Amino acid sequence: MLNRLTTKSIFLNWQTLFLLLVFFTIRFVSFSFHNHLIIQGILVFSLLMFFGIVYFKNPDWAFFILIGEIFLGGSGNYLEFAGLSIRTLLISIFLFLWTNHIIWKREFRKRFLINKYFTIILIILYLFLMFASINGIINGNNYKHIIQDLIPYLYLPLVFPTYHLLNKKNNYEYFIRLIIVFIIGSALFSIFTFIMFSSGMVELQEPFYKWFRDAANGKITNMGNGFFRIVLPEHLLIAPIILIISSLLMRDEHHHKMWRILLFLSIIILVLNLSRSFLLALFVGLLILKYKHIASRWFIVSCTTIGLVVLIFTSFSIVSSNGKTLGWELFGVRLASLASPKIETSSATRMIILPSILEQISENPMLGNGLGSSFTYLNPNSNDYTTTGQYDWGYLEMLAELGVIGSIILLAIYIFSTTRIINKIKFVSDWHDFYVGSLAAIIAMLVINITTPALFHTFGIIFIVLILSLALKPANIFEKLVTTLYRIFNRIKKRSTNMQT
């Protein structure tokens, strides 16, 4: 299986510490120059020039920078140039250079036609998005909002370079380190932010809060008794990550302790986010993990995961309230509001806007009102009419903008990914855990999309790009995948019979 006598752990590498340093450096630089647009412009322009030079030197290195920004750069808006985020600029430049490169090398068909069915779905989707953009203009939607809604969809072609570039050993090892650093860095950043606000060192409306809201695109909410919700866009990936780790732990063997540490850190992020849709998605995903797993292992790991959610939440509540409360009343209200929305403010607001959204959808149910759509509702608090583009209902926003036809086309990509993953599970006789976890992750995203625009969010698109990059690979990827899973935290030997996941 292995060409060398020993193979080092993927995690134990100088890149891991370096990437963690980059994770926090990005946030420090962004905070320091948040209000200095000229300095930001100079930094972004310099980085783009460097990125272009690196691409012509070695496209793989440019790919490293690109996916590094995606997983280390949070919202992607930490630095901007001419109103465009550095992420949008990097992805646009990379796709432009990569496409021209393969056309010049006469490899266009080879690189793009990785699966004819996916290619057909993607072409149909983009044709409809062109119509949805024009439809939005005809309906008088804000041009800026149309572009903002369109940009995440433009990330989908990343599946083609990702599919090919992750075939290389150094590339996928770097990618694995990125995922691990993403979990560790996100957990530490959430804990740091929570401590800053819970202790009173920083208060709402102060510079750090404004930077967190405007640059990180996050949200900090005082839930009472010193508990603050810490919400960031990249947290959309946390429930799927928890499910994949939980699935790997359901394999009946001795596991490396780092898997449990990563699970623990991921749950910290989930708990401090305290999103009802994330918690519901996690619960549904855990049920999906029963597929192909031994009942006893599934039950133990599922109970452990749920137990950790309760334990970590309770611990943060006790510490933040100085021992005054376990926080269960807050946890209970958040969960109970799923069934009784009126008992919680944000859930009640979601129900108030529902009739206006349904009325808008009924006006053009098949084709929608175009990208950048907004709706108007009567705000009972101010007794005034409010216009907003924040639907707070994922599937209803899809219907409002894309209509039934566009929504079906978009869902077709997720359905296609699901069927490919299920085929992978059926193909392998053993070591199906990662694929089952991926299946649960897709279902979790579909659940999250009930109240959050997950499927067409930037990180939702990035998620499906990564899933497709794996699902579209040929069956012989299985042996490489197993070896990689062993090597994430372990140094393994040739012909070793005592290897850990």
Coordinates of C-alpha atoms in Angstrom, one line a residue:
M1 CA 0.0 0.0 0.0
L2 CA 2.8 2.4 0.9
N3 CA 6.0 3.0 -1.0
R4 CA 8.1 4.1 1.9
L5 CA 8.9 2.2 5.1
T6 CA 7.1 4.8 7.3
T7 CA 4.7 7.6 6.5
K8 CA 4.4 10.6 8.7
S9 CA 1.2 11.9 10.2
I10 CA -0.5 14.5 8.0
F11 CA -1.3 16.7 11.0
L12 CA 2.2 16.7 12.5
N13 CA 3.7 19.2 10.1
W14 CA 5.1 22.7 10.3
Q15 CA 2.3 23.9 8.0
T16 CA -0.3 23.3 10.7
L17 CA 1.2 25.8 13.1
F18 CA 1.9 28.2 10.2
L19 CA -1.7 28.0 9.0
L20 CA -3.0 28.7 12.5
L21 CA -0.8 31.7 12.7
V22 CA -2.1 32.9 9.4
F23 CA -5.7 32.4 10.7
F24 CA -5.3 34.9 13.5
T25 CA -3.0 37.2 11.5
I26 CA -5.8 37.7 8.9
R27 CA -8.2 38.9 11.6
F28 CA -5.6 41.1 13.4
V29 CA -4.7 42.8 10.1
S30 CA -8.4 43.3 9.2
F31 CA -9.3 44.8 12.6
S32 CA -6.2 47.1 12.5
F33 CA -7.1 48.5 9.0
H34 CA -10.9 48.1 9.1
N35 CA -11.4 51.9 8.5
H36 CA -8.4 52.4 6.3
L37 CA -9.7 51.6 2.8
I38 CA -6.6 52.9 1.0
I39 CA -4.3 50.6 3.0
Q40 CA -6.8 47.7 2.4
G41 CA -6.7 48.5 -1.3
I42 CA -2.9 48.5 -1.4
L43 CA -2.8 45.2 0.5
V44 CA -5.4 43.5 -1.7
F45 CA -3.8 44.8 -4.9
S46 CA -0.4 43.5 -3.7
L47 CA -1.8 40.1 -2.8
L48 CA -3.5 39.8 -6.2
M49 CA -0.3 40.6 -8.0
F50 CA 1.5 38.1 -5.9
F51 CA -1.2 35.5 -6.6
G52 CA -1.0 36.0 -10.3
I53 CA 2.8 35.6 -10.3
V54 CA 2.5 32.5 -8.1
Y55 CA 0.0 31.0 -10.6
F56 CA 2.3 31.3 -13.5
K57 CA 5.1 29.8 -11.4
N58 CA 3.0 26.9 -10.2
P59 CA -0.8 26.6 -10.4
D60 CA -0.8 24.2 -7.4
W61 CA 0.7 26.9 -5.2
A62 CA -2.0 29.4 -6.3
F63 CA -4.6 26.7 -5.4
F64 CA -3.0 26.5 -2.0
I65 CA -3.5 30.3 -1.5
L66 CA -7.1 30.1 -2.8
I67 CA -8.4 27.3 -0.6
G68 CA -6.3 28.8 2.3
E69 CA -8.2 32.0 2.0
I70 CA -11.5 30.1 1.9
F71 CA -10.9 28.2 5.1
L72 CA -8.8 30.8 7.0
G73 CA -10.4 34.0 5.7
G74 CA -13.8 33.6 7.4
S75 CA -16.5 35.6 5.6
G76 CA -14.0 36.6 2.9
N77 CA -14.7 40.3 3.6
Y78 CA -11.8 40.9 5.9
L79 CA -10.1 42.9 3.2
E80 CA -11.8 44.6 0.2
F81 CA -10.8 46.4 -2.9
A82 CA -13.2 48.6 -4.9
G83 CA -16.1 47.2 -3.0
L84 CA -15.2 43.5 -3.9
S85 CA -14.0 41.1 -1.3
I86 CA -10.6 39.5 -1.6
R87 CA -12.3 36.1 -1.9
T88 CA -14.4 37.0 -4.9
L89 CA -11.3 38.5 -6.6
L90 CA -9.1 35.5 -5.9
I91 CA -11.7 33.0 -7.1
S92 CA -12.4 35.0 -10.2
I93 CA -8.8 35.4 -11.1
F94 CA -8.0 31.8 -10.4
L95 CA -10.9 30.5 -12.5
F96 CA -10.0 32.9 -15.4
L97 CA -6.3 31.8 -15.3
W98 CA -7.1 28.1 -14.9
T99 CA -9.6 28.1 -17.8
N100 CA -7.3 29.9 -20.1
H101 CA -4.5 27.6 -19.1
I102 CA -6.3 24.4 -20.0
I103 CA -7.7 26.0 -23.2
W104 CA -4.1 26.9 -24.3
K105 CA -3.0 23.3 -23.4
R106 CA -6.0 21.9 -25.3
E107 CA -7.3 20.1 -22.2
F108 CA -10.7 21.8 -22.0
R109 CA -12.8 18.7 -22.6
K110 CA -10.6 16.5 -20.4
R111 CA -10.7 19.0 -17.4
F112 CA -14.4 20.1 -17.7
L113 CA -16.2 16.9 -18.8
I114 CA -15.6 15.0 -15.5
N115 CA -19.2 13.9 -15.5
K116 CA -21.7 14.7 -18.3
Y117 CA -24.7 14.7 -16.1
F118 CA -23.2 17.3 -13.6
T119 CA -22.0 19.4 -16.6
I120 CA -25.5 19.4 -18.1
I121 CA -27.1 20.4 -14.7
L122 CA -24.5 23.2 -14.2
I123 CA -25.1 24.6 -17.7
I124 CA -28.9 24.6 -17.2
L125 CA -28.4 26.3 -13.8
Y126 CA -26.3 29.1 -15.3
L127 CA -28.7 29.7 -18.1
F128 CA -31.5 30.0 -15.6
L129 CA -29.4 32.3 -13.4
M130 CA -28.9 34.6 -16.4
F131 CA -32.7 34.7 -16.7
A132 CA -33.1 35.3 -13.0
S133 CA -30.7 38.2 -13.1
I134 CA -32.6 39.8 -16.0
N135 CA -35.8 39.0 -14.3
G136 CA -34.5 40.8 -11.2
I137 CA -33.7 43.9 -13.3
I138 CA -37.1 43.8 -15.0
N139 CA -38.8 43.7 -11.5
G140 CA -36.8 46.7 -10.3
N141 CA -34.6 44.8 -7.8
N142 CA -31.6 46.6 -6.5
Y143 CA -28.6 46.0 -8.8
K144 CA -26.2 45.6 -5.9
H145 CA -28.4 43.0 -4.3
I146 CA -28.7 41.1 -7.7
I147 CA -24.9 40.9 -7.9
Q148 CA -24.6 39.9 -4.3
D149 CA -27.1 37.0 -4.8
L150 CA -25.3 35.9 -8.0
I151 CA -21.7 35.9 -6.7
P152 CA -22.0 32.6 -4.5
Y153 CA -23.3 30.7 -7.6
L154 CA -20.2 31.8 -9.5
Y155 CA -18.1 29.7 -7.1
L156 CA -19.6 26.4 -8.4
P157 CA -17.0 26.0 -11.3
L158 CA -14.4 25.5 -8.6
V159 CA -15.4 21.9 -8.6
F160 CA -13.4 21.3 -11.8
P161 CA -10.0 22.5 -10.6
T162 CA -10.6 21.1 -7.1
Y163 CA -11.4 17.7 -8.6
H164 CA -8.1 17.6 -10.4
L165 CA -5.8 19.4 -8.1
L166 CA -6.8 17.4 -5.0
N167 CA -5.6 14.3 -6.8
K168 CA -2.0 15.3 -5.9
K169 CA -0.7 14.0 -2.6
N170 CA 0.7 17.3 -1.3
N171 CA -2.5 19.1 -2.2
Y172 CA -4.9 16.9 -0.3
E173 CA -2.5 16.7 2.7
Y174 CA -2.5 20.5 2.8
F175 CA -6.3 20.6 2.5
I176 CA -6.7 18.2 5.5
R177 CA -4.4 20.5 7.6
L178 CA -6.6 23.4 6.5
I179 CA -9.8 21.7 7.7
I180 CA -8.2 20.9 11.1
V181 CA -6.8 24.5 11.5
F182 CA -10.2 25.8 10.5
I183 CA -11.8 23.9 13.4
I184 CA -9.1 24.8 16.0
G185 CA -8.9 28.4 14.9
S186 CA -12.7 28.9 14.7
A187 CA -13.2 27.4 18.2
L188 CA -10.4 29.6 19.8
F189 CA -11.8 32.7 18.0
S190 CA -15.4 32.0 19.3
I191 CA -14.1 31.4 22.8
F192 CA -12.0 34.6 22.7
T193 CA -15.0 36.6 21.5
F194 CA -17.3 35.0 24.0
I195 CA -14.9 35.8 26.9
M196 CA -14.4 39.4 25.7
F197 CA -18.1 40.1 25.8
S198 CA -19.2 37.9 28.7
S199 CA -16.5 39.4 31.0
G200 CA -17.5 43.0 30.0
M201 CA -14.1 43.8 28.5
V202 CA -15.8 44.7 25.3
E203 CA -19.4 45.9 24.9
L204 CA -21.9 46.0 22.0
Q205 CA -21.4 48.9 19.6
E206 CA -17.8 49.3 20.4
P207 CA -15.1 49.1 17.6
F208 CA -14.5 45.4 18.0
Y209 CA -18.2 44.7 17.7
K210 CA -18.6 46.9 14.6
W211 CA -15.6 45.2 13.0
F212 CA -17.1 41.8 13.9
R213 CA -20.4 42.8 12.3
D214 CA -19.1 44.6 9.2
A215 CA -15.9 42.8 8.2
A216 CA -16.5 39.3 9.7
N217 CA -20.2 39.5 8.8
G218 CA -20.9 38.0 12.2
K219 CA -23.5 38.6 14.9
I220 CA -23.1 38.9 18.6
T221 CA -26.3 38.7 20.7
N222 CA -26.7 39.1 24.5
M223 CA -28.9 36.2 25.6
G224 CA -28.8 37.2 29.3
N225 CA -26.9 36.0 32.3
G226 CA -23.6 36.8 30.6
F227 CA -24.2 34.4 27.7
F228 CA -23.5 35.8 24.3
R229 CA -24.3 34.1 20.9
I230 CA -21.2 34.2 18.6
V231 CA -22.4 33.7 15.0
L232 CA -20.2 33.7 11.9
P233 CA -20.9 32.7 8.3
E234 CA -18.3 30.0 8.3
H235 CA -20.1 28.2 11.1
L236 CA -22.4 26.9 8.5
L237 CA -19.8 24.1 7.9
I238 CA -19.7 23.0 11.6
A239 CA -22.7 20.7 11.8
P240 CA -21.6 18.8 8.7
I241 CA -18.1 18.5 10.1
I242 CA -19.4 17.2 13.4
L243 CA -21.4 14.6 11.6
I244 CA -18.4 13.4 9.5
I245 CA -16.2 13.1 12.6
S246 CA -19.0 11.3 14.5
S247 CA -19.4 8.9 11.6
L248 CA -15.7 8.1 11.7
L249 CA -15.8 7.5 15.4
M250 CA -18.7 5.0 14.9
R251 CA -16.2 2.6 13.4
D252 CA -15.7 -0.1 16.0
E253 CA -12.0 0.2 16.8
H254 CA -9.6 2.3 18.9
H255 CA -9.5 5.9 17.7
H256 CA -6.8 8.5 18.0
K257 CA -7.6 11.1 20.7
M258 CA -7.3 14.0 18.3
W259 CA -10.6 12.9 16.7
R260 CA -12.4 13.5 20.0
I261 CA -10.6 16.8 20.5
L262 CA -11.7 18.0 17.1
L263 CA -15.3 16.8 17.9
F264 CA -15.1 18.7 21.2
L265 CA -13.9 21.9 19.6
S266 CA -16.5 21.7 16.8
I267 CA -19.3 21.3 19.4
I268 CA -18.0 24.4 21.2
I269 CA -18.4 26.4 18.0
L270 CA -21.9 25.0 17.6
V271 CA -22.9 25.7 21.2
L272 CA -21.7 29.3 21.2
N273 CA -23.5 29.8 17.8
L274 CA -26.7 28.3 19.4
S275 CA -28.6 28.2 16.1
R276 CA -31.8 26.2 16.3
S277 CA -31.4 25.1 12.6
F278 CA -27.9 23.8 13.3
L279 CA -29.0 21.8 16.3
L280 CA -32.0 20.4 14.4
A281 CA -29.7 19.5 11.5
L282 CA -27.2 17.8 13.8
F283 CA -30.0 15.7 15.4
V284 CA -31.4 14.7 11.9
G285 CA -27.9 14.0 10.7
L286 CA -27.2 11.7 13.7
L287 CA -30.2 9.7 12.7
I288 CA -28.9 9.3 9.2
L289 CA -25.6 8.0 10.6
K290 CA -27.4 4.8 11.7
Y291 CA -27.2 3.7 8.0
K292 CA -24.5 1.1 7.7
H293 CA -23.3 1.5 11.3
I294 CA -23.5 -1.1 14.1
A295 CA -26.4 -0.1 16.4
S296 CA -24.4 -0.1 19.6
R297 CA -21.6 2.1 18.2
W298 CA -24.1 4.5 16.6
F299 CA -26.0 4.8 19.9
I300 CA -22.9 5.4 22.0
V301 CA -21.3 8.0 19.7
S302 CA -24.7 9.8 19.1
C303 CA -25.4 10.0 22.8
T304 CA -21.8 11.2 23.4
T305 CA -22.2 13.9 20.8
I306 CA -25.6 15.1 22.2
G307 CA -24.2 14.8 25.7
L308 CA -21.2 17.0 24.8
V309 CA -23.6 19.6 23.4
V310 CA -25.5 19.8 26.7
L311 CA -22.3 19.6 28.9
I312 CA -20.4 22.3 27.0
F313 CA -23.4 24.6 26.9
T314 CA -24.0 24.1 30.6
S315 CA -20.4 24.8 31.4
F316 CA -20.3 28.1 29.5
S317 CA -23.6 29.1 31.1
I318 CA -22.3 28.4 34.6
V319 CA -19.1 30.3 34.0
S320 CA -20.6 33.3 32.2
S321 CA -23.4 33.7 34.9
N322 CA -20.9 33.2 37.8
G323 CA -22.8 30.1 38.9
K324 CA -26.2 31.7 38.9
T325 CA -27.8 29.5 36.2
L326 CA -27.2 26.3 34.3
G327 CA -28.6 28.0 31.2
W328 CA -31.1 25.2 30.6
E329 CA -34.0 27.6 30.4
L330 CA -32.3 29.5 27.5
F331 CA -31.5 26.2 25.8
G332 CA -35.1 25.0 26.4
V333 CA -36.6 28.2 24.9
R334 CA -34.4 28.0 21.8
L335 CA -35.4 24.4 21.2
A336 CA -39.1 24.8 22.2
S337 CA -39.4 27.8 19.7
L338 CA -39.1 25.3 16.9
A339 CA -42.6 24.0 17.8
S340 CA -44.0 27.2 19.3
P341 CA -42.4 30.2 17.5
K342 CA -44.3 32.8 19.5
I343 CA -42.3 32.2 22.7
E344 CA -39.1 33.5 21.1
T345 CA -38.6 36.9 19.4
S346 CA -36.7 35.9 16.3
S347 CA -39.0 32.9 15.7
A348 CA -42.0 35.1 16.2
T349 CA -40.6 37.6 13.6
R350 CA -40.1 34.8 11.2
M351 CA -43.7 33.8 11.5
I352 CA -44.8 37.5 11.1
I353 CA -43.1 37.8 7.7
L354 CA -44.3 34.5 6.4
P355 CA -47.6 35.7 4.9
S356 CA -45.9 38.5 3.0
I357 CA -43.4 36.0 1.5
L358 CA -46.1 33.5 0.5
E359 CA -48.0 36.3 -1.1
Q360 CA -44.9 37.4 -3.1
I361 CA -44.3 33.8 -4.2
S362 CA -47.9 33.4 -5.4
E363 CA -47.5 36.3 -7.8
N364 CA -44.9 34.4 -9.9
P365 CA -44.6 30.8 -8.5
M366 CA -42.9 29.2 -11.5
L367 CA -40.2 31.7 -12.5
G368 CA -39.8 33.8 -9.3
N369 CA -39.1 37.5 -9.0
G370 CA -35.5 37.3 -9.9
L371 CA -32.2 37.6 -8.0
G372 CA -32.0 40.5 -5.5
S373 CA -35.7 40.2 -4.5
S374 CA -37.1 41.8 -1.4
F375 CA -40.5 42.0 0.2
T376 CA -42.5 44.3 2.4
Y377 CA -44.3 43.4 5.6
L378 CA -46.1 45.2 8.4
N379 CA -43.8 45.5 11.4
P380 CA -46.0 45.1 14.5
N381 CA -43.4 46.7 16.8
S382 CA -43.2 50.0 14.8
N383 CA -46.6 49.7 13.1
D384 CA -44.8 50.7 9.9
Y385 CA -44.2 48.8 6.7
T386 CA -40.6 47.4 6.4
T387 CA -38.9 46.3 3.2
T388 CA -36.1 43.7 3.5
G389 CA -34.2 41.1 1.5
Q390 CA -33.7 39.0 4.6
Y391 CA -36.2 36.2 4.1
D392 CA -35.1 34.0 7.0
W393 CA -36.7 31.0 5.2
G394 CA -34.2 29.3 2.9
Y395 CA -36.6 27.3 0.6
L396 CA -39.1 30.2 0.4
E397 CA -36.3 32.6 -0.6
M398 CA -35.4 30.1 -3.4
L399 CA -39.0 30.1 -4.5
A400 CA -39.3 33.9 -4.3
E401 CA -36.1 34.5 -6.4
L402 CA -35.9 31.5 -8.6
G403 CA -39.4 30.1 -8.6
V404 CA -40.3 26.4 -8.7
I405 CA -38.2 25.8 -11.9
G406 CA -35.0 27.4 -10.7
S407 CA -35.4 25.8 -7.2
I408 CA -35.6 22.4 -8.8
I409 CA -32.5 23.0 -10.9
L410 CA -30.5 24.1 -7.8
L411 CA -31.8 21.2 -5.8
A412 CA -30.8 18.9 -8.6
I413 CA -27.1 19.5 -7.8
Y414 CA -27.7 18.4 -4.2
I415 CA -29.8 15.4 -5.3
F416 CA -27.1 14.4 -7.8
S417 CA -24.4 14.7 -5.0
T418 CA -26.6 12.6 -2.7
T419 CA -27.0 9.8 -5.2
R420 CA -23.3 9.7 -6.0
I421 CA -22.4 9.4 -2.3
I422 CA -25.0 6.6 -1.8
N423 CA -23.4 4.8 -4.8
K424 CA -20.0 5.1 -3.1
I425 CA -21.4 3.7 0.1
K426 CA -22.9 0.7 -1.8
F427 CA -19.7 0.1 -3.7
V428 CA -17.3 -0.2 -0.6
S429 CA -17.6 -3.4 1.4
D430 CA -15.8 -1.7 4.4
W431 CA -14.7 1.7 5.5
H432 CA -18.0 3.4 4.4
D433 CA -17.9 5.7 7.5
F434 CA -16.6 8.7 5.7
Y435 CA -19.2 8.4 2.9
V436 CA -22.0 7.9 5.4
G437 CA -20.8 11.0 7.3
S438 CA -20.8 12.9 4.0
L439 CA -24.4 11.7 3.3
A440 CA -25.5 12.9 6.7
A441 CA -23.7 16.2 6.1
I442 CA -25.7 16.8 2.9
I443 CA -29.0 16.0 4.6
A444 CA -28.0 18.4 7.4
M445 CA -27.4 21.2 4.9
L446 CA -30.9 20.5 3.5
V447 CA -32.4 20.8 7.0
I448 CA -30.5 24.0 7.8
N449 CA -31.9 25.5 4.6
I450 CA -35.4 25.5 6.1
T451 CA -34.7 28.7 8.0
T452 CA -31.2 29.7 6.7
P453 CA -30.2 30.3 3.0
A454 CA -27.7 27.5 3.3
L455 CA -27.8 25.9 -0.2
F456 CA -27.0 29.1 -2.0
H457 CA -24.8 30.7 0.7
T458 CA -21.1 31.1 -0.1
F459 CA -20.2 28.3 2.4
G460 CA -23.1 26.2 1.2
I461 CA -21.7 26.4 -2.3
I462 CA -18.1 25.7 -1.1
F463 CA -19.5 22.7 0.8
I464 CA -21.1 21.2 -2.2
V465 CA -18.0 21.9 -4.3
L466 CA -16.0 19.8 -1.9
I467 CA -18.6 17.0 -1.7
L468 CA -18.8 16.8 -5.5
S469 CA -15.0 16.8 -5.9
L470 CA -15.1 13.6 -3.8
A471 CA -18.3 12.1 -5.1
L472 CA -17.3 12.4 -8.8
K473 CA -14.0 10.6 -8.3
P474 CA -13.7 7.0 -9.7
A475 CA -14.2 4.0 -7.4
N476 CA -10.4 3.4 -7.0
I477 CA -10.2 6.4 -4.8
F478 CA -11.3 4.2 -1.9
E479 CA -7.8 2.8 -1.2
K480 CA -6.3 6.2 -1.1
L481 CA -9.0 7.5 1.1
V482 CA -8.5 4.7 3.7
T483 CA -4.7 5.4 3.8
T484 CA -5.3 9.1 4.2
L485 CA -7.7 8.6 7.1
Y486 CA -5.1 6.5 8.8
R487 CA -2.4 9.0 8.3
I488 CA -4.3 12.2 9.5
F489 CA -3.0 11.8 13.0
N490 CA -0.8 8.7 12.9
R491 CA 2.6 7.7 11.7
I492 CA 2.0 4.3 10.0
K493 CA 4.3 1.5 8.9
K494 CA 4.2 -0.7 5.8
R495 CA 2.2 -3.9 6.4
S496 CA 1.2 -2.6 9.9
T497 CA -1.9 -4.4 11.3
N498 CA -2.4 -2.1 14.3
M499 CA -3.4 1.1 12.7
Q500 CA -5.9 3.7 14.1
T501 CA -8.3 6.0 12.4

